[in-house]
Tab-separated table of N, CA, C and O in Angstrom:
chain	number	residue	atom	x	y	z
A	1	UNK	N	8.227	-49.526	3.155
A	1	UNK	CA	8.768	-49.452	4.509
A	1	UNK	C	8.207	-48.204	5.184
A	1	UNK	O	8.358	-47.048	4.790
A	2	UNK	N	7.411	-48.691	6.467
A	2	UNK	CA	7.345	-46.824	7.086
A	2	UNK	C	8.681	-47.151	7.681
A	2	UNK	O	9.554	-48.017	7.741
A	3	UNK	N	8.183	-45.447	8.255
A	3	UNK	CA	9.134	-44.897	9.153
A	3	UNK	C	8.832	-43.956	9.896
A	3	UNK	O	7.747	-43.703	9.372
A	4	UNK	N	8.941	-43.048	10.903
A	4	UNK	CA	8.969	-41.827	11.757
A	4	UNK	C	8.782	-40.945	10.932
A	4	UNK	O	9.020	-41.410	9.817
A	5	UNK	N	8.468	-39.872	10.880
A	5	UNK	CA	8.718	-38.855	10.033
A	5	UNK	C	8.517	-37.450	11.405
A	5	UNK	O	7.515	-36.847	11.790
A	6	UNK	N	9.450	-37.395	11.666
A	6	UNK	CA	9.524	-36.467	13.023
A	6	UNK	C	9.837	-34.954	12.448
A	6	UNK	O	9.442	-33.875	12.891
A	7	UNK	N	10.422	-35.151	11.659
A	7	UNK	CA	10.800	-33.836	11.379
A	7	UNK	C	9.773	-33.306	9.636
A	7	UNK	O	10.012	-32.546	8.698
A	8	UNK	N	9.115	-33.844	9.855
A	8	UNK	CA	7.949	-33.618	8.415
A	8	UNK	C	6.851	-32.583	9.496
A	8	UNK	O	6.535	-32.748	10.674
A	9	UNK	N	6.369	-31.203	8.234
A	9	UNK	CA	5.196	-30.777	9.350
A	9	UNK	C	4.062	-31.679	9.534
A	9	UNK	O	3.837	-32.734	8.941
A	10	UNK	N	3.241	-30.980	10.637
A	10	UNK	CA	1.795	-31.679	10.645
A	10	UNK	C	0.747	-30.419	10.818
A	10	UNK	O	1.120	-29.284	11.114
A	11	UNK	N	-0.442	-30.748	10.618
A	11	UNK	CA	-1.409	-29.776	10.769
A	11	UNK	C	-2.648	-30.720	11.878
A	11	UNK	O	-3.440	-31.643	11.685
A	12	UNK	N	-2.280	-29.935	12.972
A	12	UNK	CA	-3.072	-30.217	13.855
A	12	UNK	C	-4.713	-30.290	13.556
A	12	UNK	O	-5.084	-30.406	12.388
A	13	UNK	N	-5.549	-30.228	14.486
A	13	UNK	CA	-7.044	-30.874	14.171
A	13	UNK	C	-7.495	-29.141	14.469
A	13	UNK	O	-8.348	-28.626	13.746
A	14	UNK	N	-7.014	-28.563	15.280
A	14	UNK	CA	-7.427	-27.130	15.404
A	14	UNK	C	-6.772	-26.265	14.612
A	14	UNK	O	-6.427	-25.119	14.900
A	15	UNK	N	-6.552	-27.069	13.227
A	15	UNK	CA	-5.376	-25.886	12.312
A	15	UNK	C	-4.042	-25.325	12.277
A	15	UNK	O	-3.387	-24.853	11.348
A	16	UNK	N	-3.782	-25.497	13.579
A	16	UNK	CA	-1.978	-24.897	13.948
A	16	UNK	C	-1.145	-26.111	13.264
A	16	UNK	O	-1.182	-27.297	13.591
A	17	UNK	N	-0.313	-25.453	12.134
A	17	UNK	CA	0.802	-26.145	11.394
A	17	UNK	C	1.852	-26.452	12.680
A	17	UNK	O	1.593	-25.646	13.573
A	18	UNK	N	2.665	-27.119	12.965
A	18	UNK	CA	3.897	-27.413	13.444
A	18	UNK	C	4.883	-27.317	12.193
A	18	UNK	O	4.493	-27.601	11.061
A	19	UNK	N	6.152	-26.909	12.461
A	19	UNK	CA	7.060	-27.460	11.475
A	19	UNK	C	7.480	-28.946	11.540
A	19	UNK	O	7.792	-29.679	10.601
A	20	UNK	N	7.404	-29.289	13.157
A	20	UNK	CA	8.255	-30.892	12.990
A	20	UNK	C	7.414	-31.522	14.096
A	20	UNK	O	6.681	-30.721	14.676
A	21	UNK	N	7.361	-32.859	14.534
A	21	UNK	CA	6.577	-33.741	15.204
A	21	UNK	C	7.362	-33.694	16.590
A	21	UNK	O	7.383	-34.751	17.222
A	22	UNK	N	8.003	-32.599	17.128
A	22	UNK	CA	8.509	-32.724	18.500
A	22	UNK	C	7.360	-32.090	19.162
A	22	UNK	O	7.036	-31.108	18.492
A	23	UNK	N	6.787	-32.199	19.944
A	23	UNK	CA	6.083	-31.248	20.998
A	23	UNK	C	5.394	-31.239	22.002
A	23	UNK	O	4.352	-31.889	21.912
A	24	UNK	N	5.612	-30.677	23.052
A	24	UNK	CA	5.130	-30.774	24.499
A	24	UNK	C	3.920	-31.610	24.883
A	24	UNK	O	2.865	-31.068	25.212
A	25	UNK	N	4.050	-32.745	24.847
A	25	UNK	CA	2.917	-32.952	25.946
A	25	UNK	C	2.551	-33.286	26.916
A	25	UNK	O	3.500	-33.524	27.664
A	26	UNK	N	1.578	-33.458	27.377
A	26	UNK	CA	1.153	-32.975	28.940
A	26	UNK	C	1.876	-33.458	30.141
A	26	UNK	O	2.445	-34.530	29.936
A	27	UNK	N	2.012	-32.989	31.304
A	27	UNK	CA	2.861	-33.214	32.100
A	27	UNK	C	2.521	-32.945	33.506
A	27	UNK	O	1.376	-32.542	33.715
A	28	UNK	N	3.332	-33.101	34.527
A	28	UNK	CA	2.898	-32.430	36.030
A	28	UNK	C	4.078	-31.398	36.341
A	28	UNK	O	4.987	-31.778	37.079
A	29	UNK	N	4.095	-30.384	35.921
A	29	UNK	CA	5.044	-29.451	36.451
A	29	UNK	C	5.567	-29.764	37.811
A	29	UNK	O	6.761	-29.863	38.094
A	30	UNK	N	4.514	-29.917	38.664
A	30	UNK	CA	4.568	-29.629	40.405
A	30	UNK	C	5.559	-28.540	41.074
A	30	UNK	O	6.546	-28.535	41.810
A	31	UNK	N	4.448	-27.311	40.165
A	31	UNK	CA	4.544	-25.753	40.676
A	31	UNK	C	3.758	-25.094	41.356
A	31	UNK	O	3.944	-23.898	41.584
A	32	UNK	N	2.259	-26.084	42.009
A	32	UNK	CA	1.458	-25.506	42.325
A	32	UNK	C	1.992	-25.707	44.502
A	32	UNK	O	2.795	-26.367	45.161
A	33	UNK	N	0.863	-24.615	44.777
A	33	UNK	CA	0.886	-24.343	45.950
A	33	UNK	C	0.298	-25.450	46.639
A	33	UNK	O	-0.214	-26.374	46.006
A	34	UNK	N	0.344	-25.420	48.253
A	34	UNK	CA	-0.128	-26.914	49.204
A	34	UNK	C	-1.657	-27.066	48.785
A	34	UNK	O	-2.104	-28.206	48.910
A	35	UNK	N	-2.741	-25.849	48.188
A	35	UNK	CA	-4.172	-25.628	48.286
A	35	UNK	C	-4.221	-25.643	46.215
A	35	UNK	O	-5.050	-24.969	45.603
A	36	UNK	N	-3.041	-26.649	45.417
A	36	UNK	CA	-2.968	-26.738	44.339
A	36	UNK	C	-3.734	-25.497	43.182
A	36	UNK	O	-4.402	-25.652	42.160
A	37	UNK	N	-3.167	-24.026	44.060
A	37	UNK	CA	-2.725	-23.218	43.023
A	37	UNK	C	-1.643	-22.846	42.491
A	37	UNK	O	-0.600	-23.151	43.068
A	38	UNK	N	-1.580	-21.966	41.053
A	38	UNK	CA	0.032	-21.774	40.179
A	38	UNK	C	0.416	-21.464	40.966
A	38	UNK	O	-0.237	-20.944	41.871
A	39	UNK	N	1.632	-21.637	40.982
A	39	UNK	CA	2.658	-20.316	41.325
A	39	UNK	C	3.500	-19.046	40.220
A	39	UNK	O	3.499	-19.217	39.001
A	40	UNK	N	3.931	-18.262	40.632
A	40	UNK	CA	4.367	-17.010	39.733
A	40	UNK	C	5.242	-18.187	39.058
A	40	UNK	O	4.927	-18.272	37.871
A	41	UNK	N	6.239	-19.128	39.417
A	41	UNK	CA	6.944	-19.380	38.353
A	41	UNK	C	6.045	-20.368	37.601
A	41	UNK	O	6.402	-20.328	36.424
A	42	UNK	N	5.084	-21.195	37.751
A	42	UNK	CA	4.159	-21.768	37.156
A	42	UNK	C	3.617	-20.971	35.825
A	42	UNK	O	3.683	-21.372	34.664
A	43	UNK	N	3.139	-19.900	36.239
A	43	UNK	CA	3.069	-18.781	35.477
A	43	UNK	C	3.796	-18.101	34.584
A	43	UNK	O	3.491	-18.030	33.393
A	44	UNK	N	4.605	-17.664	34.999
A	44	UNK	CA	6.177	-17.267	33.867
A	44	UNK	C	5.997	-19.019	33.070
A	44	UNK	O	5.254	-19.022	32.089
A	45	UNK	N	6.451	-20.012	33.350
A	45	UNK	CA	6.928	-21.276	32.754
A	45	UNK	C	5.569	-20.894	31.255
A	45	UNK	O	5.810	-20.411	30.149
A	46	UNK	N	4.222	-21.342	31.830
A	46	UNK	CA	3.692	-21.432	30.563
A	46	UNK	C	3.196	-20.050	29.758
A	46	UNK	O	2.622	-20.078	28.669
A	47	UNK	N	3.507	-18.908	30.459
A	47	UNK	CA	3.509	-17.333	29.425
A	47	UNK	C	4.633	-17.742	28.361
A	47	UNK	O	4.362	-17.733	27.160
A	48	UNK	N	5.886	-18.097	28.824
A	48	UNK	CA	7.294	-18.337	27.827
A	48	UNK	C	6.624	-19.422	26.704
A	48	UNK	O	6.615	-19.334	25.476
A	49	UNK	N	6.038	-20.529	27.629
A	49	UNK	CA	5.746	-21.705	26.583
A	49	UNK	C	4.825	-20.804	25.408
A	49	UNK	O	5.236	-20.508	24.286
A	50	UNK	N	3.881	-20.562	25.810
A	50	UNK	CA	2.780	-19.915	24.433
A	50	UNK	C	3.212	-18.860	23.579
A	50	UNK	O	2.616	-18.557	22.546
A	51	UNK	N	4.706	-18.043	24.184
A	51	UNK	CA	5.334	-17.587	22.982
A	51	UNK	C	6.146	-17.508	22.339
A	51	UNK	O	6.665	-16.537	21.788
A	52	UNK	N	6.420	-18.858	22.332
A	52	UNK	CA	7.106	-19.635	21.442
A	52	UNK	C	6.136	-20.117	20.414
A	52	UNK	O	4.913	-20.200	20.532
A	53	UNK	N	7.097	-20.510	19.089
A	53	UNK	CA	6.487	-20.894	17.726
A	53	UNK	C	6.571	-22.187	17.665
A	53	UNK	O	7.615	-22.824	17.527
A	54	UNK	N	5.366	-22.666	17.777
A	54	UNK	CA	4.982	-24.148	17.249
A	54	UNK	C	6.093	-24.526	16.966
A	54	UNK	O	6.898	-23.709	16.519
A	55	UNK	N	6.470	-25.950	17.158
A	55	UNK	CA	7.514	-26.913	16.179
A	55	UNK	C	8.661	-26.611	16.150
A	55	UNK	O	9.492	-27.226	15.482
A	56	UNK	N	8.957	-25.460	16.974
A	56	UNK	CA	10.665	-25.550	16.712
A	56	UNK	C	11.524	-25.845	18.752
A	56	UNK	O	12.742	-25.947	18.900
């Protein structure tokens, strides 16, 4: 029988372990400006995201 295994690690193709199979992917914030640049909170949002630890 499979099954999910969501919470088993994985080792990505660029080496970064995860602990569990939850994780961000890609999306449209819609933080950017009318001439589709960041904005400061665009900015803060993904500084916080990258320091955070994989998988949890």
């Amino acid at each position: 029988m499979s099954y999910l295994q969501v919470a088993e690690p994985i080792t990505l193709p660029c080496g970064v372990t995860v602990k569990n199979r939850f994780v961000k992917s890609a999306l449209s914030e819609t933080m950017a400006t009318d001439d589709h640049q960041p904005t400061p909170l665009f900015n803060r949002l993904y500084h916080t995201w990258a320091q955070a630890v994989p998988g949890l």
